[in-house]
Structures are given as structure tokens and as C-alpha cells.
Amino acid sequence: MSLEDENHKWVYTYGAGKAEGNRTQRNLLGGKGVGLHDMCSIGVPVPPGFTITTEVCTYYYDHDKTYPKKLEGDIQNGMKHIESIVGKKFGDESDPLLVSVRSGARVSMPGMMDTILNLGLNDKTVVGLHTKTGNERFAYDSYRRFIQMFGDIVMGVPHADFEKVLQGVKDKAGVKLDTELNTDNLKEVITGYKALINEKKGHEFPQDVQEQLKQAIHAVFGSWNNPRAITYRNINDIPHTWGTAVNIVAMVFGNMGDTSATGVAFTRNPATGEKVFFGEYLINAQGEDVVAGIRTPQQISNAGKAAQGSDLPSMEESMPEMYKELNEVREKLEKHNKDMQDIEFTIQEGKLYLLQCRNGKRTAKAAVKIAVDLYNEGILDKDQALLLVDPTAINQLLHRQIDPKAKKTVLSKGLNASPGAASGTIVFTAEDAEKKAKDGPVILLREETSPDDITGMHVAKGVITSRGGMTSHAAVVARGMGAPCITGCGEMVINFEKKTVSFGNKDLKEGDWISMSGDTGEIYEGQVPTVEPQISGDFQTIMKWADETRRLHIEANAETPKDAQQARDFGAEGIGLVRTEHMFFDPKRIISIRKMILADNDEEKRAALAELLPYQTGDFEALFKIMDGYPVTIRLLDPPLHEFLPKTDKDIKELAAEIKVSEELIRKRIVTLHELNPMLGDRGCRLCISRPEITEMQGRAIFTAAMNCAKQGIKVYPQIMIPLAVSKKEIQILKEILDKEKATLEKENNVQIPYVFGTMIELPRACLKADELASLAHFFSFGTNDLTQTTLGISRDDFSFRDCYKENGIFDSDPFAVIDEEGVGELIKMAITRGKKVQKELRTGICGEHGGDPKSIQFADACGMDYVSCSPFRIPIARLAAAQAVVKNKKK
Ligand code: ADP
Ligand code: MG
Ligand code: MG
């Protein structure tokens, strides 16, 4: 039904066991709303209410901040619905209905408007509430809370100003706690609050209850675009187009005496996953008192009480009847939702009400235990159990972590760019990192990093940068290495000359100890102890199920033996991408490559390359050995040559001395090699063609290594791939060079060296010409980083308008993190279809950052690809994501 339709439904009611909404309508009703409707329809006690849909929010922003015409009447009908169930009237001076106004987006989202409780109170209805309940203090306490919430949240009078008024009355009355204020004191607070609002706003606190309701609803929709909410959505990849729903819920009171209470609970322990009813409650309290820390909350169950070492009576002890009822609800909700639940409840004079339920947040450790337990309890089948574990969260189980018991002082916080924990002494340059790492662990602090810093990053235990985001060079490289990394720590100011750094008002110098957690983005003072990751039996069980279920092969991006071994340990089934250039940055080798670049004539070039040959051969041998029985896919040299040249005066001087040419000449060569747009310049297969001697050397190294390994009985499956190709001719030229090298070696040694030849697909033209490329290539490896850059014409490193594009609804998520299915994805599908027409057995896969992203992995599975390749530390994530992809794509 169109939004313009006269009969469009904007409001959904629920109550007394019937709900207009149902569990499939999360997008429309929001998370909180869907929980209320669903609980109501399965017979869990909830106070009646209604939900104004997220479509109203979208409408509001699409129509110049106006509402659909019909809405006001629909809201009035909603209120009548509540009134008829509760048997009270909104604004009635003798027995008023009160409601709460609660926001609720599809996913829980801090930063938006807080809930307003007790709406509907004014100078007259408060008297009715008093006489009806016979509890004057309760009535006036509710009223003063309401004015405070409304004044703060809707009218924008600072919370602190209200606190000042309250404190003033407390001081005058000579009491410490809010609960010690008597009715007269509370009336004085109310007078003070009203005066405050008048003074700050120039108008009265609204006495008209309809006006209160209207303003509160308006405030929720307005809060969708609070700066805090916008930032939260940008960081968490939540589309700005979703909008929030508003829930209007009849009030129930946990603060009506000793048979009333309020609480929050998890149906299982969210930290460990143990099947223990886990939560807290307070007798004679309202809503958020439990989390506000005014009184010490009590445990729900005896088991929870024992686990927390609490000496206050549990609910199981002090309210056994209510506990029994709550525990039944707990079991019912778990079975119904097939997951651990996070619930909110209130008991009003011995009657239980649920106010919220949702799937509970949990640690990775708890996630795997709960998934396996729910399977064993017969609540989930294996497919469902697999879906219960968030693949990206299992990172927590694979890295060292800050000891949760350790005392620590937080220095600052940045983005949690790469998980894990580390302690070390501060260094400010890659060179210093290399020098100092010999004496102990170091942490590298930079403004941002570049390919020059790679060796320094390798020896550092962790990297922190003041600039850059989740896909900056530092973040990508650190994730690849499995090292913790924090980026975008704006508070960190480095003085490179003095070798000092400040975090706010705290100054440190080179050599001082710090610690960091890449899981939280926190930086700590001194040496905080870390602990080994615990890989529990349940984790293994989940991974076993994942391997039985998935269809995609999972391979690794790896160059070093260390990374390759790590990848094997994590279950990689081969290497999908060896970036050979990474092998050149080693200080010993970079000299040879620089010589090669600077050489005048062929002879010198070949001499320099001859120096590199044994290194490369050794590198490949090491990888083949570790990957015994699995394919190793080697990409020929890819980046533009200038990346290998010295950058600073000092480097130039050193190089000149080392290779005995003038500094002058080096500078000239740097100028010649300079490109305006190196990303689109002489790189990839273009370089391999314009510098065939490099291709010859690399081919020779690969074949020699394969031959040597085969002699030792190792099962080698070398695969060579051509970067950045757009035409058949390019790969044909390179294949001829490789085949010639191979033939020579085979003849010299009288052996056969089989290899598989393929190409990367990373330019739109390559997708268009996929049939031609497939006539020579036996596999396509989609280099989705470059393919995204070139399809969108956006440079990943200059994507500073990312948030702006999200806020304007142009991208829902970062196309460099999650594959752009509509654009890049279409090209990929086309390339696969065209390629397979020519080469039936064509093997296809993704390498690059997307290869480790669960949503992109689901896409790869749906396109019928054969494999994904990602950094070693993402292998377990990819294994699980690939299994989930099968389950989800089956459902589709
Ligand atoms: P949040 O998203 O911050 O949890 P909620 O809307 O759930 O916000 O409400 C905040 C608190 O107020 C919770 O403790 C909730 O249980 C309580 N609350 C909300 N609506 C009502 C109501 N109608 N009656 C009683 N308590 C309520
Ligand atoms: Mg809540
Ligand atoms: Mg590329």
C-alpha cells in the first residue's frame, strides 16, 4: 500500500492478548515494538499500548517535517484502545491513565531520545492519582519525575539544572537521599522545576495532556537526527533511511510499595553463556532506578546471587511466587524466540508485566556456548545454531586480550581497527621500531602509516595512529598481520622532534610503556597484563559444524611463512593471494630492487634481479612447504615502482653510497618515475609487460621453488595470476614469458612443472571482456578493492565524504567494507557468466578485504564462486560466515 493511500496504516495496537503487529514486522515496528506485539500475542503479560511505525518517521523526513494527515486521528484511536483495556481515561482528573513514550529503531541505537515515563500528569491529574491510589507521596514523586524527564528530553532544559533544584530542596530538608523527601518536599521540588522551565524557556510546562503527548512523539522523531544518533549510525553502518518507531505504553508502577518491584534480566549469563537466570531487581522502584545506581540492586536467582557474591536476598527468596512466574516467562520467551533474551519487567502490587524483550548482547564466549547448548536442548537445529554466532565477534576468541581483572588507567580512546591486546614501549618511527624491538616489545605511534612503515609495523606489537579510519593503511595492514591497531585517535598528539606524545593532558616520551586493546580502542598507561585467548570446546564444535555446512573454500592472503602458518592453523585451505611486492620491502632486498629500478641498461637490471632471484625462490619454497597439498596463488608484481624508491634525503644519501651512484641520479629517477595518478599508472600487468625482466625473474623463482619442493615429496600446486589485466593480449604476452621460463627449466632439469594460470579481475573492462580472458585463464580472482575503486571512480584513500554519502542515503554501507552488490556485484556476476561460457571449469573467488566480510561472503556464495581469500586472522570468521551464507541463501 502506498504511503499516500488514504487507508494506509500508521499505527498498530496491542493489548489484552491481541496484537495488530507480528514478529515479521521488525522493520515497520522497530525492535522494541515488535517485542511488545509478539509477547502480547503469545500470552506474556504486557501493559497495552500502540506503535507508531517507522514509516511515519520516514514520511516526516521526506515531507519537510510534516506528518501524514490521518496520523492524529490514528493516535487518538490508539489512546482509546489503551483506555478501554486499562479502564482509565487519559487526562481524567479522578483516575488518570498515564503512559510512557519510548523510541525504538530496528536495532537498538543509543543517541536517540530517552524514554519519558508518567506522561499525562499535571496539576489536576496528580490529585486524582493520589486519591485513587491513596498514596500521596507516590503521586507527587511520579509527577516530579515526569516534569524532570519532559523538561530535559522534550524541552531541552539541562538535566543538571533540575538536579540543582532537587539538591537545594534536599539541603533545606536536611536529607541525603531522594527517597527521604516527604510529600511537601516533593511539592516544593515541583514548584522549583516549573519555575526553572519558565525561566529557561519563556513558557510554561504544558498542562494539557494531549499537548504533552504530541510534543513527546515529535521529540522522538526529531531525535532520529540528533548529532549523536547520526554519528552512531555512521560508525555502525546503520542506514540513515530506516527511521525510528514510537511506542506508547500504559504505565505500570513498580514503586507502589513492597509488593511492587522492577528489574532487568538475561535468560542466560551473557558473559559466560551458562544457563543461569541472570539479572537484578529492586523492590519499590521505577524503571531505570535499577541501572541508575541509587540503591544496590538485588539478584534475581539464587544461582546469580552465588555467582555475584551478593548478600542481599534474591527474588527467588523474597518473592518466590513472582519468581516462579517470571521464570516461566523466561522459558517461554527463549523457546519462542529461539535465543537468549534480555528482558525488562515490572511488578505492580503482585502482578507481573513484561516491558521489553530482545535477543541479548553477549560475549563471543557466551555466543558459542549458547548456540551449542540450545542445539543440545533441542531448541535449535544446526543451521539455526550456526546463525546464532556473529562471525566478526569470534575475533575476540582468537587474540590475546587485556586481562579483565587487571587494574588500568585509560589514556585515550580511538577506533578499534584491529583486535587483540599488547603492551610495549613507545616508538615513533618504523626505523626506531626495528631498532628497539630487539630489546623488548614496542608499540608504534604514527599520524598515519604508509607502505614504508611495513617492516616497522611487523616488529611492533601494536600500532596506534592519530588519523585514519577502519580502512586506513594502518588498519588494513594490522588486520592482515593480526596485530592490534587503534586508528583515528585524535587526542594523540605526537611531537616527532622531541619524541614525545600527549594524550589530553598526559605527556609521555619514547621508551615509556603503554598498553592497548584493539578490541575496545582503549589505550592504557603502563604495562597492563594480557591473557591468552581461550578456545573452548564449544568454539571447536561450532567450527566443525561450519566446515560441514559451508560450500566455499577458504583461502588466505599471505606472504610470510609466519602468516601462512597462522592461516593453516586457523584452517585455511591454501593461499589465494601472495602479494609478491611485500617480499621486497625487507631492508636487504629493497636495495636490490632499487638497483634494478635505477639501472641504466639491461645488463645492470638483470644483475640486480639476479640478486633477488634466490630470495624470491626461498620465499616461495617456504610457502609451498607450509601449504603442502593446497594451492598457492601468486600474483606477479603489482604496485608502481616508485613505491620502492627512497623518500627522505637520508634514505637517498644512504642508497647512493650503498649502490655507488650519485644522489643526483637517484633524484632524477624519482622525478621520472613520478606519476600524477599512480593507481591508474604503470602498475600491475602493465609493469610486468614494460619490465619483462621482472616477470622472467618471478616466473623463474616460482618454477624453481615448485621443482625443488616436488623433489622433496611436497605436493605443490602453484597458481600464477596476472594483476590488473583488461585484455587477452596482456595475459597472453605474460603467459608466453612464463611458459618460456618454465620450458627452459623443465629442459634443464628434465622434469615437468605443472602450474595453473589465471588472472585477477579488478577493472570494469576485464569484466566486460571476461569471455576473452577466460580463453587463457583457468581462474578469476576478483580483486574487489580495485574493482570497487574503478567501478565507482572513488579512491579508497580519499573517501573522506563517506559519512556525508551515508547521511544522504547514497550508500547504506561503506562499499570498501561490504561489497556494493548492485554495482560492483553486477559486474562480477556478468564476468562469471561470460567466463564460464568459454571455460566451463573456470574457478572463481574473491581476494582482498571483502573476502573476510560476512555479507560479501554471502554474496560470493550466492554467485556460485568457489572460494574467498582473506587475511589469516579472518579465516575462522570466513569459515563461519561461509556456513551462514549457505543457510541464508537456502532460505532465500
Ligand atoms: P531503554 O531503551 O533506555 O531501555 P525503555 O523504553 O525500555 O528505554 O524504558 C526505560 C525504562 O522505563 C525501562 O526500565 C522500562 O522498563 C521502563 N518503562 C518503560 N515504559 C514503561 C511503562 N509503561 N511502565 C513502566 N515502566 C516502563
Ligand atoms: Mg529498555
Ligand atoms: Mg589490485
mmCIF file with all atom_site columns, C-alpha atoms in Angstrom, residues 11 19 33 37 159 188 192 208 263 319 335 366 384 430 432 482 631 669 798:
data_model
loop_
_atom_site.group_PDB
_atom_site.id
_atom_site.type_symbol
_atom_site.label_atom_id
_atom_site.label_alt_id
_atom_site.label_comp_id
_atom_site.label_asym_id
_atom_site.label_entity_id
_atom_site.label_seq_id
_atom_site.pdbx_PDB_ins_code
_atom_site.Cartn_x
_atom_site.Cartn_y
_atom_site.Cartn_z
_atom_site.occupancy
_atom_site.B_iso_or_equiv
_atom_site.pdbx_formal_charge
_atom_site.auth_seq_id
_atom_site.auth_comp_id
_atom_site.auth_asym_id
_atom_site.auth_atom_id
_atom_site.pdbx_PDB_model_num
ATOM 1  C CA . VAL A 1 11  ? -0.479 2.864   13.975  1.00 0.00 ? 11  VAL A CA 1
ATOM 2  C CA . ALA A 1 19  ? -1.769 -7.621  18.672  1.00 0.00 ? 19  ALA A CA 1
ATOM 3  C CA . GLY A 1 33  ? 7.647  -2.514  19.247  1.00 0.00 ? 33  GLY A CA 1
ATOM 4  C CA . HIS A 1 37  ? 3.403  -7.067  19.959  1.00 0.00 ? 37  HIS A CA 1
ATOM 5  C CA . HIS A 1 159 ? 19.347 17.724  33.427  1.00 0.00 ? 159 HIS A CA 1
ATOM 6  C CA . GLU A 1 188 ? 8.428  22.206  46.586  1.00 0.00 ? 188 GLU A CA 1
ATOM 7  C CA . GLY A 1 192 ? 11.027 24.773  41.582  1.00 0.00 ? 192 GLY A CA 1
ATOM 8  C CA . ASP A 1 208 ? -2.628 19.931  28.539  1.00 0.00 ? 208 ASP A CA 1
ATOM 9  C CA . GLY A 1 263 ? 14.075 -5.337  37.155  1.00 0.00 ? 263 GLY A CA 1
ATOM 10 C CA . MET A 1 319 ? 9.238  -13.091 46.149  1.00 0.00 ? 319 MET A CA 1
ATOM 11 C CA . LYS A 1 335 ? 11.701 -21.225 23.280  1.00 0.00 ? 335 LYS A CA 1
ATOM 12 C CA . ALA A 1 366 ? 28.828 -16.848 25.618  1.00 0.00 ? 366 ALA A CA 1
ATOM 13 C CA . GLN A 1 384 ? 19.906 -22.179 13.314  1.00 0.00 ? 384 GLN A CA 1
ATOM 14 C CA . ALA A 1 430 ? 59.333 2.390   11.724  1.00 0.00 ? 430 ALA A CA 1
ATOM 15 C CA . ASP A 1 432 ? 63.094 3.020   15.670  1.00 0.00 ? 432 ASP A CA 1
ATOM 16 C CA . GLY A 1 482 ? 46.728 -9.998  13.156  1.00 0.00 ? 482 GLY A CA 1
ATOM 17 C CA . PRO A 1 631 ? 47.138 -24.318 -3.844  1.00 0.00 ? 631 PRO A CA 1
ATOM 18 C CA . ARG A 1 669 ? 64.918 8.768   -11.446 1.00 0.00 ? 669 ARG A CA 1
ATOM 19 C CA . ASP A 1 798 ? 40.386 9.713   -0.402  1.00 0.00 ? 798 ASP A CA 1
#
